[in-house]
XYZ file of C-alpha atoms in Angstrom:
481
model
C -16.229 23.329 27.703
C -16.327 24.843 24.239
C -13.289 25.428 22.069
C -12.264 26.152 18.513
C -9.541 24.032 16.958
C -7.671 24.499 13.740
C -6.116 21.397 12.289
C -2.382 20.787 12.234
C -0.841 20.908 8.778
C 2.795 19.865 8.313
C 3.522 20.906 11.874
C 1.791 24.284 11.862
C -1.697 25.281 12.881
C -3.936 25.983 9.902
C -7.540 26.858 9.174
C -9.749 25.305 6.536
C -12.601 26.939 4.693
C -15.228 24.907 6.539
C -15.809 23.877 10.143
C -17.868 21.218 11.836
C -19.324 20.985 15.330
C -18.253 18.399 17.889
C -21.101 17.693 20.304
C -21.419 15.694 23.502
C -23.166 12.324 23.145
C -24.404 12.756 26.711
C -26.396 15.986 26.408
C -25.820 17.245 22.878
C -24.029 20.415 23.955
C -21.409 21.975 21.708
C -17.933 20.846 22.752
C -15.931 22.510 20.003
C -15.649 23.639 16.415
C -13.018 22.092 14.172
C -11.601 23.470 10.937
C -11.698 21.109 7.971
C -8.681 21.129 5.658
C -9.272 21.900 2.019
C -8.117 19.541 -0.716
C -5.193 21.875 -1.383
C -4.179 21.810 2.264
C -4.348 18.016 2.399
C -2.083 17.913 -0.642
C 0.298 20.317 1.082
C 0.503 18.017 4.107
C 1.154 14.895 2.043
C 3.753 16.658 -0.089
C 5.534 17.988 3.005
C 5.612 14.552 4.630
C 6.958 12.966 1.458
C 9.585 15.681 1.023
C 10.895 15.459 4.591
C 11.121 11.666 4.793
C 14.901 11.394 4.258
C 15.677 14.343 6.523
C 13.461 12.991 9.279
C 14.927 9.492 9.043
C 18.371 11.043 9.599
C 17.266 13.164 12.560
C 19.434 12.366 15.594
C 17.794 10.086 18.118
C 18.134 12.642 20.892
C 16.042 15.162 18.922
C 13.185 12.708 18.395
C 13.404 11.446 21.971
C 13.368 14.985 23.357
C 10.209 15.792 21.381
C 8.484 12.659 22.665
C 9.564 13.350 26.244
C 8.181 16.863 25.888
C 4.766 15.601 24.815
C 4.724 13.114 27.686
C 5.512 15.843 30.215
C 2.962 18.241 28.784
C 0.255 15.595 28.890
C 0.944 15.246 32.605
C 0.708 19.003 33.090
C -2.582 19.230 31.186
C -4.095 15.962 32.430
C -7.320 17.324 33.868
C -8.015 19.659 30.952
C -7.486 16.874 28.421
C -9.477 14.339 30.447
C -12.404 16.760 30.540
C -12.112 17.174 26.775
C -12.086 13.397 26.164
C -15.127 12.975 28.402
C -16.984 15.802 26.712
C -16.461 14.743 23.101
C -16.580 10.970 23.641
C -19.028 10.557 26.543
C -16.447 8.533 28.456
C -16.783 8.722 32.254
C -14.228 11.137 33.624
C -12.447 8.489 35.688
C -11.775 6.449 32.561
C -10.791 9.589 30.646
C -8.178 10.408 33.275
C -6.850 6.875 32.925
C -6.619 7.310 29.172
C -4.483 10.431 29.560
C -2.211 8.485 31.894
C -1.799 5.769 29.279
C -0.937 8.311 26.583
C 1.687 9.752 28.921
C 3.258 6.294 29.058
C 3.038 5.768 25.285
C 5.063 8.892 24.571
C 7.521 8.030 27.353
C 7.994 4.502 26.017
C 8.482 5.945 22.529
C 11.160 8.324 23.791
C 12.975 5.400 25.392
C 12.721 3.304 22.221
C 13.921 6.203 20.069
C 17.171 6.248 22.038
C 17.916 2.569 21.479
C 16.204 1.891 18.147
C 18.207 1.059 15.029
C 21.590 0.657 16.655
C 22.140 -2.210 14.252
C 22.852 -5.917 14.638
C 26.253 -7.253 13.597
C 26.555 -10.738 12.126
C 29.856 -12.379 11.209
C 29.843 -14.029 7.798
C 33.054 -16.070 7.976
C 31.057 -19.089 9.103
C 31.570 -20.210 5.489
C 34.833 -19.853 3.566
C 33.277 -17.466 1.047
C 32.459 -15.003 3.818
C 35.963 -14.688 5.265
C 36.779 -11.091 6.109
C 33.148 -10.011 5.831
C 30.728 -8.636 8.422
C 27.018 -7.883 7.992
C 25.382 -4.987 9.807
C 21.585 -4.930 9.736
C 19.699 -1.707 10.473
C 16.074 -0.655 10.027
C 14.904 2.120 7.720
C 11.443 3.654 7.138
C 9.126 2.023 4.638
C 7.766 5.488 3.895
C 5.209 7.976 5.130
C 2.503 6.473 7.369
C -1.201 7.207 7.050
C -2.614 6.659 10.547
C -6.384 6.292 10.957
C -7.635 6.386 14.552
C -11.045 5.455 16.066
C -13.331 7.308 18.475
C -13.259 5.001 21.493
C -9.811 6.005 22.806
C -9.501 9.361 21.038
C -6.232 10.359 22.683
C -4.407 7.113 23.372
C -4.997 5.446 20.028
C -3.832 8.607 18.257
C -0.753 8.385 20.476
C -0.227 4.781 19.369
C -0.067 5.936 15.739
C 2.028 9.076 16.189
C 4.554 8.246 18.917
C 6.094 5.134 17.258
C 6.372 6.984 13.955
C 8.262 9.885 15.490
C 10.445 7.495 17.478
C 11.435 5.670 14.276
C 11.923 8.839 12.223
C 8.921 8.147 9.989
C 6.640 11.027 8.860
C 2.967 10.473 9.648
C -0.352 11.870 8.484
C -2.955 11.216 11.190
C -6.708 11.217 10.603
C -8.626 11.276 13.898
C -12.196 9.986 14.095
C -14.804 12.536 12.941
C -16.763 12.148 16.177
C -13.749 12.787 18.423
C -11.103 14.934 16.679
C -10.305 17.297 19.546
C -8.198 14.898 21.599
C -6.000 14.087 18.608
C -5.602 17.773 17.816
C -4.339 18.322 21.359
C -1.357 16.144 20.420
C -0.758 18.582 17.585
C -0.735 21.435 20.116
C 2.009 19.688 22.056
C 4.090 18.553 19.072
C 4.044 22.127 17.765
C 6.052 23.097 20.845
C 8.930 20.850 19.713
C 11.648 21.274 17.088
C 10.695 18.405 14.793
C 11.113 19.247 11.106
C 8.180 20.618 9.129
C 6.223 17.797 7.550
C 7.229 15.177 10.100
C 3.608 15.078 11.264
C 0.223 16.467 10.315
C -3.182 15.941 11.918
C -5.999 16.238 9.403
C -9.643 15.935 10.544
C -10.968 15.195 7.076
C -14.331 13.560 6.499
C -14.475 9.820 5.933
C -15.506 10.298 2.297
C -12.172 12.019 1.625
C -10.196 8.996 2.798
C -10.116 6.900 -0.407
C -7.842 9.441 -2.101
C -5.407 9.374 0.831
C -5.523 5.589 1.034
C -4.682 5.357 -2.674
C -1.911 7.991 -2.617
C 1.361 6.272 -3.574
C 3.350 8.683 -1.376
C 1.737 7.016 1.672
C 2.933 3.387 1.421
C 2.108 2.404 5.021
C -1.394 2.424 6.504
C -2.077 1.879 10.195
C -5.803 1.527 10.809
C -7.792 0.881 13.979
C -11.520 0.423 13.560
C -14.169 -1.859 12.141
C -13.529 -5.108 10.324
C -15.554 -3.952 7.310
C -13.616 -0.736 6.775
C -10.218 -2.218 7.603
C -10.415 -5.037 5.107
C -11.909 -2.705 2.483
C -8.808 -0.540 2.855
C -6.466 -3.519 2.580
C -8.296 -4.913 -0.443
C -8.119 -1.544 -2.202
C -4.324 -1.237 -1.828
C -2.927 -4.791 -1.991
C 0.645 -3.589 -2.557
C 0.744 -1.310 0.464
C 1.774 -2.362 3.943
C -1.321 -2.360 6.167
C -1.577 -2.859 9.908
C -5.181 -3.482 10.921
C -6.514 -3.619 14.477
C -10.117 -4.636 13.959
C -11.523 -5.590 17.319
C -13.206 -8.738 18.576
C -15.796 -10.215 20.916
C -13.615 -10.964 23.904
C -14.198 -14.073 25.996
C -13.680 -14.401 29.734
C -13.344 -18.092 30.662
C -14.009 -19.078 34.287
C -12.763 -22.604 35.002
C -13.728 -25.033 37.728
C -10.706 -24.484 39.970
C -11.658 -20.821 40.322
C -14.285 -21.731 42.866
C -13.918 -19.996 46.200
C -16.289 -17.192 47.129
C -13.407 -14.720 46.871
C -12.468 -16.088 43.441
C -15.990 -15.777 42.095
C -16.507 -12.319 43.600
C -13.292 -11.148 41.911
C -14.226 -12.682 38.568
C -17.737 -11.222 38.661
C -16.491 -7.756 39.592
C -13.857 -7.709 36.850
C -16.299 -9.062 34.263
C -18.959 -6.490 35.177
C -16.482 -3.626 35.161
C -14.848 -4.483 31.866
C -17.957 -5.420 29.952
C -19.207 -1.900 30.624
C -16.169 0.378 30.842
C -16.065 2.921 27.993
C -19.729 1.970 27.491
C -18.524 -1.404 26.239
C -16.845 0.455 23.365
C -13.515 -1.306 23.631
C -12.347 -4.041 21.295
C -11.183 -6.071 24.307
C -14.207 -5.501 26.508
C -15.844 -8.652 27.905
C -18.610 -9.705 25.537
C -18.751 -13.437 26.216
C -18.482 -15.189 29.593
C -17.817 -18.923 29.355
C -18.214 -20.584 32.737
C -17.578 -24.170 33.789
C -20.727 -25.955 34.919
C -19.244 -26.487 38.375
C -19.151 -22.727 39.092
C -21.848 -21.398 36.739
C -24.766 -21.342 39.196
C -22.717 -19.459 41.807
C -21.059 -17.108 39.332
C -24.084 -15.969 37.339
C -25.969 -14.148 40.141
C -22.724 -12.485 41.179
C -22.229 -11.183 37.636
C -25.778 -9.864 37.470
C -25.430 -8.132 40.842
C -22.071 -6.608 39.869
C -23.474 -5.377 36.549
C -26.475 -3.836 38.281
C -24.086 -2.098 40.691
C -22.450 -0.196 37.829
C -23.243 3.497 38.184
C -24.669 4.958 34.989
C -25.193 8.600 34.182
C -23.403 11.873 33.574
C -19.845 11.129 32.382
C -18.539 14.274 34.089
C -19.467 12.822 37.499
C -16.506 11.045 39.110
C -18.872 8.374 40.468
C -20.126 7.343 37.021
C -18.930 3.978 35.717
C -20.924 3.825 32.467
C -21.702 6.792 30.248
C -23.436 7.020 26.876
C -22.338 5.390 23.661
C -20.742 7.641 21.085
C -24.090 8.358 19.411
C -27.784 7.552 19.596
C -27.417 5.524 16.395
C -24.829 3.318 18.114
C -27.194 2.743 21.048
C -30.045 1.948 18.671
C -27.909 -0.672 16.955
C -27.099 -2.340 20.296
C -30.783 -2.219 21.225
C -31.735 -3.979 17.981
C -29.142 -6.724 18.474
C -30.327 -7.441 22.012
C -33.956 -7.511 20.868
C -33.047 -9.922 18.064
C -31.423 -12.256 20.609
C -34.409 -12.089 22.980
C -36.832 -12.721 20.121
C -34.746 -15.794 19.205
C -35.019 -17.239 22.732
C -32.301 -15.542 24.804
C -33.050 -14.732 28.442
C -32.599 -11.099 29.499
C -31.428 -11.037 33.135
C -30.831 -7.302 33.500
C -30.639 -4.175 31.378
C -31.983 -4.128 27.860
C -33.172 -0.514 28.017
C -32.106 2.481 25.947
C -32.391 6.196 26.730
C -31.111 8.277 23.847
C -27.424 7.450 23.363
C -27.279 5.537 26.662
C -27.852 1.792 26.922
C -28.247 0.043 30.255
C -25.611 -2.572 31.202
C -27.097 -5.852 30.022
C -26.667 -9.566 30.734
C -28.075 -12.323 28.502
C -28.089 -16.109 28.819
C -29.332 -18.908 26.545
C -28.254 -16.872 23.514
C -28.560 -18.779 20.207
C -25.270 -19.219 18.410
C -26.504 -17.747 15.146
C -27.839 -14.370 16.300
C -25.850 -11.230 15.557
C -24.782 -10.595 19.133
C -23.155 -14.046 19.268
C -21.250 -13.581 16.019
C -20.266 -9.926 15.825
C -18.600 -7.321 18.022
C -21.374 -5.605 19.966
C -19.294 -2.536 20.967
C -21.750 -1.776 23.715
C -22.424 -2.630 27.392
C -23.737 -6.145 26.791
C -22.426 -9.548 27.834
C -23.614 -13.097 27.319
C -23.034 -15.966 29.766
C -22.681 -19.583 28.607
C -22.300 -22.815 30.598
C -19.772 -25.450 29.451
C -18.457 -28.704 30.841
C -14.694 -28.712 31.338
C -11.567 -26.989 30.103
C -11.573 -28.366 26.572
C -15.172 -27.301 25.988
C -14.426 -23.856 27.412
C -11.475 -23.290 25.088
C -13.482 -24.595 22.124
C -16.282 -22.158 22.938
C -13.826 -19.272 23.212
C -12.377 -20.191 19.803
C -15.833 -20.469 18.235
C -15.626 -16.976 16.787
C -14.307 -15.354 13.648
C -12.435 -12.954 15.927
C -9.358 -13.578 18.031
C -8.035 -10.485 19.777
C -7.590 -11.356 23.457
C -9.058 -13.797 25.977
C -9.097 -13.917 29.754
C -8.887 -17.176 31.701
C -9.721 -17.339 35.406
C -7.673 -20.220 36.775
C -5.036 -20.846 39.461
C -3.414 -23.755 37.611
C -0.189 -22.810 35.843
C -0.429 -25.895 33.642
C -3.862 -24.753 32.479
C -2.397 -21.301 31.810
C 0.156 -22.755 29.410
C -2.457 -24.966 27.783
C -4.654 -21.901 27.295
C -1.744 -20.053 25.725
C -1.327 -22.872 23.233
C -5.017 -23.558 22.566
C -6.655 -20.151 22.336
C -6.552 -18.581 18.868
C -6.022 -15.009 19.989
C -3.312 -12.379 20.068
C -3.123 -12.324 23.866
C -4.154 -14.540 26.793
C -4.613 -12.939 30.221
C -4.573 -15.354 33.163
C -6.526 -14.556 36.319
C -8.270 -11.580 34.766
C -10.483 -10.371 31.921
C -9.294 -9.985 28.296
C -9.438 -6.207 28.692
C -5.939 -5.782 30.122
C -3.505 -4.000 27.817
C -0.072 -2.654 28.687
C 0.879 -0.101 26.061
C 4.420 -1.396 25.590
C 3.434 -5.002 24.870
C 2.576 -6.387 21.408
C -1.111 -5.894 20.749
C -3.161 -7.300 17.911
C -5.226 -10.282 16.943
C -5.633 -13.490 15.015
C -8.283 -14.490 12.479
C -10.448 -11.490 11.546
C -9.267 -9.362 14.426
C -6.617 -7.879 12.185
C -3.102 -7.989 10.802
C 0.135 -6.911 12.485
C 0.877 -5.648 15.977
C 0.733 -2.357 17.805
C 2.642 -1.489 20.968
C 5.400 1.108 20.637
C 8.410 -1.062 19.728
C 6.320 -3.382 17.579
C 4.745 -0.515 15.659
C 8.221 0.908 15.047
C 9.240 -2.425 13.542
C 6.057 -2.374 11.481
C 6.864 1.070 10.047
C 10.390 0.068 9.021
C 12.281 -2.691 7.212
C 15.688 -4.360 7.533
C 18.545 -3.231 5.283
C 21.837 -5.122 5.339
C 25.276 -3.535 5.010
C 28.096 -5.977 4.156
C 31.592 -4.844 5.052
C 34.471 -6.552 3.207
C 38.183 -6.944 3.875
C 37.991 -6.961 7.649
C 40.436 -8.670 9.976
C 37.907 -10.310 12.230
């Protein structure tokens, strides 16, 4: 699969003066060539978005909903083509790429539904005090301004969808920057939006280099920034524009807690299978992949060999093969970083039970135990197919271990006890608690984001729409209520 893609500028396809190659992390083949917008073209996109903001905010809901429905339908029609493209540019196994297209279909469908019911207004009577007699307040939401969306490489279609679809649903213009390693999937969304009747400037997709981003981040015409990516870059953006509204989804080192009541053979087989699958899916390059397993002492000795066996059963190899579970990381440099972190842990006394081998951009699914608390892989997000397993004694110790992290995105708790589930919900310092499964579950309509250094704000279609807008009150006077 080789293609040439122009970028999308203010809703029309455009060509820059330069191009760059997108290559497969699996075998290095050319996947596509992408045009790079010039500085003048970037300025044109920003100016168009700023100019259309009032018009777009006033666009009837049915127009925005119809555009979103159209994209959802077209994603269905082009599912296999787009899945192949995701797999080629990202290295994601084709079965996971197909799932990602399906999720993007849902994101645009949810956004179309929200567009139809968003901003109907909330009425509040004010005659609860004598001074408010005859008055009624109507609260509606209006755009904060043009959004600069910055998307990562690990879900190159769906996380672009999570930036674009809520903006269109809320009538907010958006400039989207896809990840340099994986721009083609985001540009496909431009192909589909170009088939709609949204006003010029309502959206642009600009595959600019990372070193061009500071100027966009600082541009006062872009008062809202929605960023998904690394902690370092996200907080650098926020610190550089303290008066802008920033939503940051910065990842984590997700914990899967297996408690003592989850003790039957069937329970432990299920837990081990889910842990193995979701520590390695997307090559471990998911901010809610399983990185830490925290097991109660009463089940640890029976669970650990099951986890190792399930990890070793993961099929690694060519991402275009439907049987492949684990493909390469996004680059050889990423795999080298994971390799160095694992070696650091082993040198510090960790026990390597399986994996620990690199071949180019691929890294074998890996399980570690006895990992010191101060090594990098214990403290940071590995973003690779590596998990650590720790033994604890009891529920309180398990929750304390899960919280012993600067991150707090999601956690999974394997238990059958509903009382424990509610205690976990109260105790765990994370944005989401998943009971009976791994932390890697995400429904695209639910609020998604973290606590501590996992970020600020929430994604999920409705919640992103709220994030892009603010409340404005209208007080009506002289009414016979």
